[in-house]
CSV table of C-alpha atoms in Angstrom, one decimal:
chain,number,residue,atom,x,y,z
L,112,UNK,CA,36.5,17.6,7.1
L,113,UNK,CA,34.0,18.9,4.6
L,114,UNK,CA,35.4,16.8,1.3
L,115,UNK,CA,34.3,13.0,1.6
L,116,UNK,CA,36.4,10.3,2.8
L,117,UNK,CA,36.2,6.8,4.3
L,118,UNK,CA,38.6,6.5,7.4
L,119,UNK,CA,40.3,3.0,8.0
L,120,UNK,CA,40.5,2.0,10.9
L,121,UNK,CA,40.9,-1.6,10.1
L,122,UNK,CA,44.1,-2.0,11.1
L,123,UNK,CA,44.4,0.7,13.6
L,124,UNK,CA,46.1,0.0,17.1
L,125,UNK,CA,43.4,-0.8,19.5
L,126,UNK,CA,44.3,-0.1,23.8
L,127,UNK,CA,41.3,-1.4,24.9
L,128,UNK,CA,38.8,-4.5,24.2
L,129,UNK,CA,35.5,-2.7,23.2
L,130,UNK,CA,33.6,-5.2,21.7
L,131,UNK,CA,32.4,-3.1,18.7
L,132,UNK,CA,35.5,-2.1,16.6
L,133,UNK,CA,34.9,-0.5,13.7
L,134,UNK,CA,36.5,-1.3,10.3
L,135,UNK,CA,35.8,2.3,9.0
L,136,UNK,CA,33.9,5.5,9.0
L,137,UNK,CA,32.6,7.4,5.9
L,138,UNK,CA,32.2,11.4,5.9
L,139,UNK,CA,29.9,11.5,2.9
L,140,UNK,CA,28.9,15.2,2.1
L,141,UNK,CA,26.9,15.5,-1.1
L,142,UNK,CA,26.7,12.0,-1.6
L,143,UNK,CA,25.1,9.4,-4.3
L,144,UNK,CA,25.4,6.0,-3.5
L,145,UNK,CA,25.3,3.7,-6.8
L,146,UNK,CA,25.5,-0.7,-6.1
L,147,UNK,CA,25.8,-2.5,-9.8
L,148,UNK,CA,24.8,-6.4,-8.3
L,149,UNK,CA,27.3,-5.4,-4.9
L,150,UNK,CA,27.2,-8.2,-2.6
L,151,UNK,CA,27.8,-6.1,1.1
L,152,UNK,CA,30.3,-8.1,3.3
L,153,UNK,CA,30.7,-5.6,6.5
L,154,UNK,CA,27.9,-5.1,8.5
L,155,UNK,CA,27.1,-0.8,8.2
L,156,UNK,CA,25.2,1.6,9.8
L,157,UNK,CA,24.3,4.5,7.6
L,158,UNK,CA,22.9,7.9,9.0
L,159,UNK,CA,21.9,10.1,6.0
L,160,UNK,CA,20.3,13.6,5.7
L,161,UNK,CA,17.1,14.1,4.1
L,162,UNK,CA,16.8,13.2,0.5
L,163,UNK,CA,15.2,15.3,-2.2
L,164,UNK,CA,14.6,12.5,-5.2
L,165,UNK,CA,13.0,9.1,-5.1
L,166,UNK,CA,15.2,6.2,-4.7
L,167,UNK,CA,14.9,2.8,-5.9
L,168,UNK,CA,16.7,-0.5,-5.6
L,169,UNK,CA,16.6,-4.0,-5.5
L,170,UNK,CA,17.7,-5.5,-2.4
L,171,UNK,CA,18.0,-9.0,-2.0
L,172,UNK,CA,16.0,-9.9,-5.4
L,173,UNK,CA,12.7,-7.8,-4.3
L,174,UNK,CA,12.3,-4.0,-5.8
L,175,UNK,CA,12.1,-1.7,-2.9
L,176,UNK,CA,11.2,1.6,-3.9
L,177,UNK,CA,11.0,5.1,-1.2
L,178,UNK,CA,10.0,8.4,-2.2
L,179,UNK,CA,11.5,11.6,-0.9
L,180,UNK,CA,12.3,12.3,2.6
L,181,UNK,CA,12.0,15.6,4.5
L,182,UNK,CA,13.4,14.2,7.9
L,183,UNK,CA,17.1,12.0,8.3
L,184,UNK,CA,17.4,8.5,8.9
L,185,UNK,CA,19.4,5.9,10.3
L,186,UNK,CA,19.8,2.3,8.0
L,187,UNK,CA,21.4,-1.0,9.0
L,188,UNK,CA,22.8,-3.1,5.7
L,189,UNK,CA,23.5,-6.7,7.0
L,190,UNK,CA,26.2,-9.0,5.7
L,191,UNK,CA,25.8,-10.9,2.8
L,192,UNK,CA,23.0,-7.9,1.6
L,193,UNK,CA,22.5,-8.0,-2.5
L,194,UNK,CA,22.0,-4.3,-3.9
L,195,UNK,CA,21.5,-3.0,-7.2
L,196,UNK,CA,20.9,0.4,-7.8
L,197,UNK,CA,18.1,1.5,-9.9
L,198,UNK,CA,17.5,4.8,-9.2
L,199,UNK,CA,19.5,7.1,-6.7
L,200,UNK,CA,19.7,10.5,-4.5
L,201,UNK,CA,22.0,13.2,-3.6
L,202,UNK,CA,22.2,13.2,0.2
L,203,UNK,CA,24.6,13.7,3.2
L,204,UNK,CA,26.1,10.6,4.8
L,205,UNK,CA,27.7,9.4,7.5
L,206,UNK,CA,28.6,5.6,8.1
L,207,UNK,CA,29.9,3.1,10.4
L,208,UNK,CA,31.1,-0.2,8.7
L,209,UNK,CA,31.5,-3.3,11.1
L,210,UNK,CA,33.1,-6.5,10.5
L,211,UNK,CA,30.3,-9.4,10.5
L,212,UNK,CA,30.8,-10.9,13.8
L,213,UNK,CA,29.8,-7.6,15.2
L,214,UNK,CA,26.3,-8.3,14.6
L,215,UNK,CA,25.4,-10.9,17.1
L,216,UNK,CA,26.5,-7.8,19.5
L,217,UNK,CA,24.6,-5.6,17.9
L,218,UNK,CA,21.4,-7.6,18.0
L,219,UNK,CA,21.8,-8.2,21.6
L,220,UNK,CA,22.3,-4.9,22.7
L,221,UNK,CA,19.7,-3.1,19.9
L,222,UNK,CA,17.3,-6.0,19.4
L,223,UNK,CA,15.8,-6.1,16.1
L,224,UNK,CA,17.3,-3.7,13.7
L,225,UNK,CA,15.0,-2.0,11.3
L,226,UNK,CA,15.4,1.4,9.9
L,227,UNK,CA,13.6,4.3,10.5
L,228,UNK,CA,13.6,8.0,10.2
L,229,UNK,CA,13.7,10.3,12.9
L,230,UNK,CA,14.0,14.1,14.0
L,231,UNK,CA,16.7,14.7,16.9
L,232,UNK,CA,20.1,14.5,15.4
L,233,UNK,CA,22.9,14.1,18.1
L,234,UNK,CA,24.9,17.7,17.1
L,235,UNK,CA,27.7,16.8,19.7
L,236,UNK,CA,28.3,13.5,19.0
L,237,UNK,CA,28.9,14.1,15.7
L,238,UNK,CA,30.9,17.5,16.5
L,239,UNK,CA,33.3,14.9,18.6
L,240,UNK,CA,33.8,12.2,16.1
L,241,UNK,CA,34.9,15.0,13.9
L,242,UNK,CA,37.6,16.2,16.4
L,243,UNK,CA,38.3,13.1,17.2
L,244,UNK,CA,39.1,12.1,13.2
L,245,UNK,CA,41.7,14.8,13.0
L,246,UNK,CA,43.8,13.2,16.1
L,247,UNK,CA,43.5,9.9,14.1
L,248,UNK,CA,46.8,9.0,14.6
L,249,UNK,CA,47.1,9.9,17.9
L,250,UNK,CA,47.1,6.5,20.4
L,251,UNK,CA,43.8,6.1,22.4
L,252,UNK,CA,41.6,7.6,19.3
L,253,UNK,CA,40.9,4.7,17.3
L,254,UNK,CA,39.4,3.3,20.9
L,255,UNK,CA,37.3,6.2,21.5
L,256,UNK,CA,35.9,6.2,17.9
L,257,UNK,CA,34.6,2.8,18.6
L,258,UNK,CA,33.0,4.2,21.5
L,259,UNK,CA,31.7,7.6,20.5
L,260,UNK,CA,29.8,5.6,17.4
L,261,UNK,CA,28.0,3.1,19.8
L,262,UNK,CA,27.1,6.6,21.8
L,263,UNK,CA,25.9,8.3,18.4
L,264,UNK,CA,23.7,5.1,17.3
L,265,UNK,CA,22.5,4.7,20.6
L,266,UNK,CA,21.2,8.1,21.2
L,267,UNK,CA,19.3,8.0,17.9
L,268,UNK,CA,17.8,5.2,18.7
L,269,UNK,CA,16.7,6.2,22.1
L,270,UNK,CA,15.6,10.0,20.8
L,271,UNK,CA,13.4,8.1,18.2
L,272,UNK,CA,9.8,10.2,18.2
L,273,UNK,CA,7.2,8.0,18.8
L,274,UNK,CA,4.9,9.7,16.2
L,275,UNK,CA,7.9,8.1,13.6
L,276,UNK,CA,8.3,5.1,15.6
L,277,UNK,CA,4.7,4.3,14.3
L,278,UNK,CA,5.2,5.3,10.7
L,279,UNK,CA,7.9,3.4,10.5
L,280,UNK,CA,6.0,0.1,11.7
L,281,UNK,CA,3.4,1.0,9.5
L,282,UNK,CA,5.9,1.3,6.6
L,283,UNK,CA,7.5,-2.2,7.3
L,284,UNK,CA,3.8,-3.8,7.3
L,285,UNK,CA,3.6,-2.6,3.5
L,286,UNK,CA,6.8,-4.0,2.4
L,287,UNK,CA,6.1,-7.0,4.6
L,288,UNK,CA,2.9,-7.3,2.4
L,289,UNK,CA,4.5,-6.4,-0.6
L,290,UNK,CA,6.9,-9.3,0.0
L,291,UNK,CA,4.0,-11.9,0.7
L,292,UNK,CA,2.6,-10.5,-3.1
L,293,UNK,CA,5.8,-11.0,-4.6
L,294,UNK,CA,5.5,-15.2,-3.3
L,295,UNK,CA,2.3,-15.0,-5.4
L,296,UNK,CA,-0.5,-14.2,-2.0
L,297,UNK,CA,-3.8,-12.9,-2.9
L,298,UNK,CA,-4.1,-9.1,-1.4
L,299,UNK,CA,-7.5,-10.4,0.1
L,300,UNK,CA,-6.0,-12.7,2.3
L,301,UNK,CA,-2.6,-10.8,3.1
L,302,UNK,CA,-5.0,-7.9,4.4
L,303,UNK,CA,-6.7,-10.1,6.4
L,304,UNK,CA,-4.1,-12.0,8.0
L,305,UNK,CA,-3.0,-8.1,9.1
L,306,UNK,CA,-6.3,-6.9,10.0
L,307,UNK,CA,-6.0,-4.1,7.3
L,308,UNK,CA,-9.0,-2.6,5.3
L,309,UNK,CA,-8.1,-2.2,1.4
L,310,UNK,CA,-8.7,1.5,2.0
L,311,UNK,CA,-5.8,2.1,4.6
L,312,UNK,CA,-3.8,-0.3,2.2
L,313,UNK,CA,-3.4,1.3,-0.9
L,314,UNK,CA,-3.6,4.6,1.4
L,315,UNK,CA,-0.2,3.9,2.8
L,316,UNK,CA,1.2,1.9,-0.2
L,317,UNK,CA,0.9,5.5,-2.0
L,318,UNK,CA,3.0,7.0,0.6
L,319,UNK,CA,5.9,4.3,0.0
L,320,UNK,CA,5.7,3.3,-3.7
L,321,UNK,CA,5.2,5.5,-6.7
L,322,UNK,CA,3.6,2.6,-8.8
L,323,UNK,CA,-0.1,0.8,-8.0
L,324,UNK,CA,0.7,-2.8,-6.5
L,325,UNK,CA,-0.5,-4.4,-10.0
L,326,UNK,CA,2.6,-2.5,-11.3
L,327,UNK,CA,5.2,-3.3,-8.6
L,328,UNK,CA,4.1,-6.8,-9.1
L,329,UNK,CA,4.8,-6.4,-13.1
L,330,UNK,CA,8.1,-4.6,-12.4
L,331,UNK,CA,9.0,-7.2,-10.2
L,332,UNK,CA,8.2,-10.1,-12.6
L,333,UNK,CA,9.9,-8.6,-15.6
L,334,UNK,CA,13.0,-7.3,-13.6
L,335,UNK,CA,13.3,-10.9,-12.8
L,336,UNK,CA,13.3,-12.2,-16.2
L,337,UNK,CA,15.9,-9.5,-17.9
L,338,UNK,CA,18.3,-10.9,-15.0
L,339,UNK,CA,17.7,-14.5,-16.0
L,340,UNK,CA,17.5,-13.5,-19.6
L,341,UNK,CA,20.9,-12.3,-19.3
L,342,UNK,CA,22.8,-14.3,-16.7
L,343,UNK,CA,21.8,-17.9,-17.7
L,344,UNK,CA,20.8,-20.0,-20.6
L,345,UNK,CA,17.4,-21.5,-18.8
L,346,UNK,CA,14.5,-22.5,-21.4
L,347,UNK,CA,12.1,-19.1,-21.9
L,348,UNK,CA,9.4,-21.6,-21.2
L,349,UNK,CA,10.9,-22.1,-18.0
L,350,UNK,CA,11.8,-18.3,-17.6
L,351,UNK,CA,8.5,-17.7,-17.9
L,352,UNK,CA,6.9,-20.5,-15.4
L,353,UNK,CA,9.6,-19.0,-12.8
L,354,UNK,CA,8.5,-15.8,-13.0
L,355,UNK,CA,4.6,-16.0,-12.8
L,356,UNK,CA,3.6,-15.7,-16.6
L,357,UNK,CA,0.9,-17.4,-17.1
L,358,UNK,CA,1.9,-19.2,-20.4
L,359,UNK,CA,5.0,-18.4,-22.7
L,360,UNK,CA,2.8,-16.3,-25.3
L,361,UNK,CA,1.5,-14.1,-22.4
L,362,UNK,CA,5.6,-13.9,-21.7
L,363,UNK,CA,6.7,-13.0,-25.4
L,364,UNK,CA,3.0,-10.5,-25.3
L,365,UNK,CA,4.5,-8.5,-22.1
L,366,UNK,CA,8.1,-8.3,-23.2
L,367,UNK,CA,7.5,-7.1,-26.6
L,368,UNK,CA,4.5,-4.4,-25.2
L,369,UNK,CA,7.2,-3.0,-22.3
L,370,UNK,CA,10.4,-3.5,-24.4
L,371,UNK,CA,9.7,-3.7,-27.8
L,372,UNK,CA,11.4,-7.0,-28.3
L,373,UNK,CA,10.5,-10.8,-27.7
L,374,UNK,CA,12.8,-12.5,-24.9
L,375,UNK,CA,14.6,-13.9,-27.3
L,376,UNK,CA,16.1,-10.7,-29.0
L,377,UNK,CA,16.8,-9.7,-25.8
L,378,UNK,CA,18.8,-12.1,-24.9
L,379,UNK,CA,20.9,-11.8,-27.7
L,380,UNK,CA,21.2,-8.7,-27.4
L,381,UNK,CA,22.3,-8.4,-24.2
L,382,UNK,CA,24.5,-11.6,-24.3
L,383,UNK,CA,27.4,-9.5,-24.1
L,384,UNK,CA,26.9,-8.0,-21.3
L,385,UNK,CA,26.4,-10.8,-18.8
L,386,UNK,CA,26.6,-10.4,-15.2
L,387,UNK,CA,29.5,-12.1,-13.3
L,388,UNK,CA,28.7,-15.8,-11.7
L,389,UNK,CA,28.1,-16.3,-8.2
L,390,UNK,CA,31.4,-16.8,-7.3
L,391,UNK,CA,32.7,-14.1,-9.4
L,392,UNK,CA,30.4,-11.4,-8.2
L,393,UNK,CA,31.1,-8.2,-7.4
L,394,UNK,CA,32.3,-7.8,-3.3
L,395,UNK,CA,31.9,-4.6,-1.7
L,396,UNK,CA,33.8,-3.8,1.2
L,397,UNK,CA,33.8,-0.4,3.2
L,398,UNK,CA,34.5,1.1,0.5
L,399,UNK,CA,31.2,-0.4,-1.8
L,400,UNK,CA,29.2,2.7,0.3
L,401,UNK,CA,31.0,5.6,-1.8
């Protein structure tokens, strides 16, 4: 039970009809979880250990960058969730992988899901679903798998401190702002649409990003272009005007000064090495979280 594995339990006989079935559970010891433009298709729930390294991704099209973390934390990836990995961490895992219609359910019975870090780990819980993956094949155990892992999510959500309860909202305000900078919002009026002082601002950006907001925004813009660069043949006049450069010189001045080359060469540079279409895109399954 130490070594990592994913348990299917896809297609495992059910007795009963608990309404949260799982498709699989991943035992992730020592884990680093890489996405190369993975489009998620089960709904997960990921409990994970604390992390030593930064980690930073894009998720959906928008950078989202966290520093190291001291305490665990419990994530929910939704259907139909874009990730490409940019930077990653070595960390303990565990993870529960839902089909899609599971998350109406989920919703109604946990409200909104956001994730969060938290201090009380449920020792028993976990002790149980370990026994109870050894007796996989015995009938009855695939049933009380599905219930043991509503029990474990539950009573991390319930232990949650309140002290990290208010981090936490804290921490989705700044990538809520973030977000409204990315759609091209002054910070003025962002900050004062949340009541929030410039000083408590960039005090709590600090704690989440490891670059100013000038940079994230920067980042963000050129990230944007490479992916066009690469995956389409769109105008670089019109690259540019899509991404928030102010003119195409200003677009050919910031390429050349971060990459060394105009948008041109790198586009043919990197013309090989174009990302699959839409319909051809990578599709991760419960295995994608490895």
């Amino acid at each position: 039970m130490d070594n990592r594995r994913i348990y299917d339990l896809k297609n495992r006989k059910r007795l009963l009809n608990f309404p949260f079935r799982l498709n699989s559970i991943g035992w992730m010891p020592h884990h680093i979880c890489f996405h190369r433009h993975a489009v998620i298709r089960d709904f997960f729930v990921c409990i994970s250990s604390d992390r030593p390294d930064p980690v930073e991704r894009i998720v959906n099209g928008v950078l989202r960058s966290s520093p190291p973390r001291a305490t665990p934390s419990i994530g929910f990836v939704l259907p139909g969730t874009r990730i490409h990995t940019i930077r990653a961490s070595t960390h303990d895992e565990l993870f529960f992988s839902y089909p899609a219609s599971v998350l109406p359910r989920f919703r109604e019975m946990f409200g909104e899901l956001h994730n969060f870090t938290f201090s009380w780990l449920p020792h028993e819980r976990i002790l149980e679903l370990r026994r109870e993956l050894k007796l996989l094949d015995e009938p009855g155990t695939a049933d009380r798998l599905d219930q043991l892992a509503i029990r474990l999510i539950s009573e991390i959500i319930l232990h949650r401190d309140d002290s990290l309860r208010d981090e936490n909202t804290l921490a989705l305000r700044i990538h809520s702002i973030a977000a409204s900078l990315l759609k091209g919002r002054s910070l003025r009026n962002v900050l004062n649409s949340y009541g929030m002082s410039e000083r408590s601002f960039y005090r709590a950006w600090r704690e989440i990003f490891s670059v100013s907001p000038r940079q994230y925004l920067l980042k963000h813009r050129e990230d944007e272009a490479r992916r066009l660069l690469c995956e389409t043949d769109i105008p670089l006049s019109d690259i540019a005007g899509r991404c928030g450069y102010s003119s195409l010189s200003y677009f050919h001045q910031a390429f050349r000064k971060s990459l060394g080359m105009t948008p041109g060469q790198y586009r043919a540079r990197n013309r090989t090495h174009l990302f699959s279409l839409p319909d051809d895109e990578q599709v991760s399954d419960q295995n994608s979280l490895r």
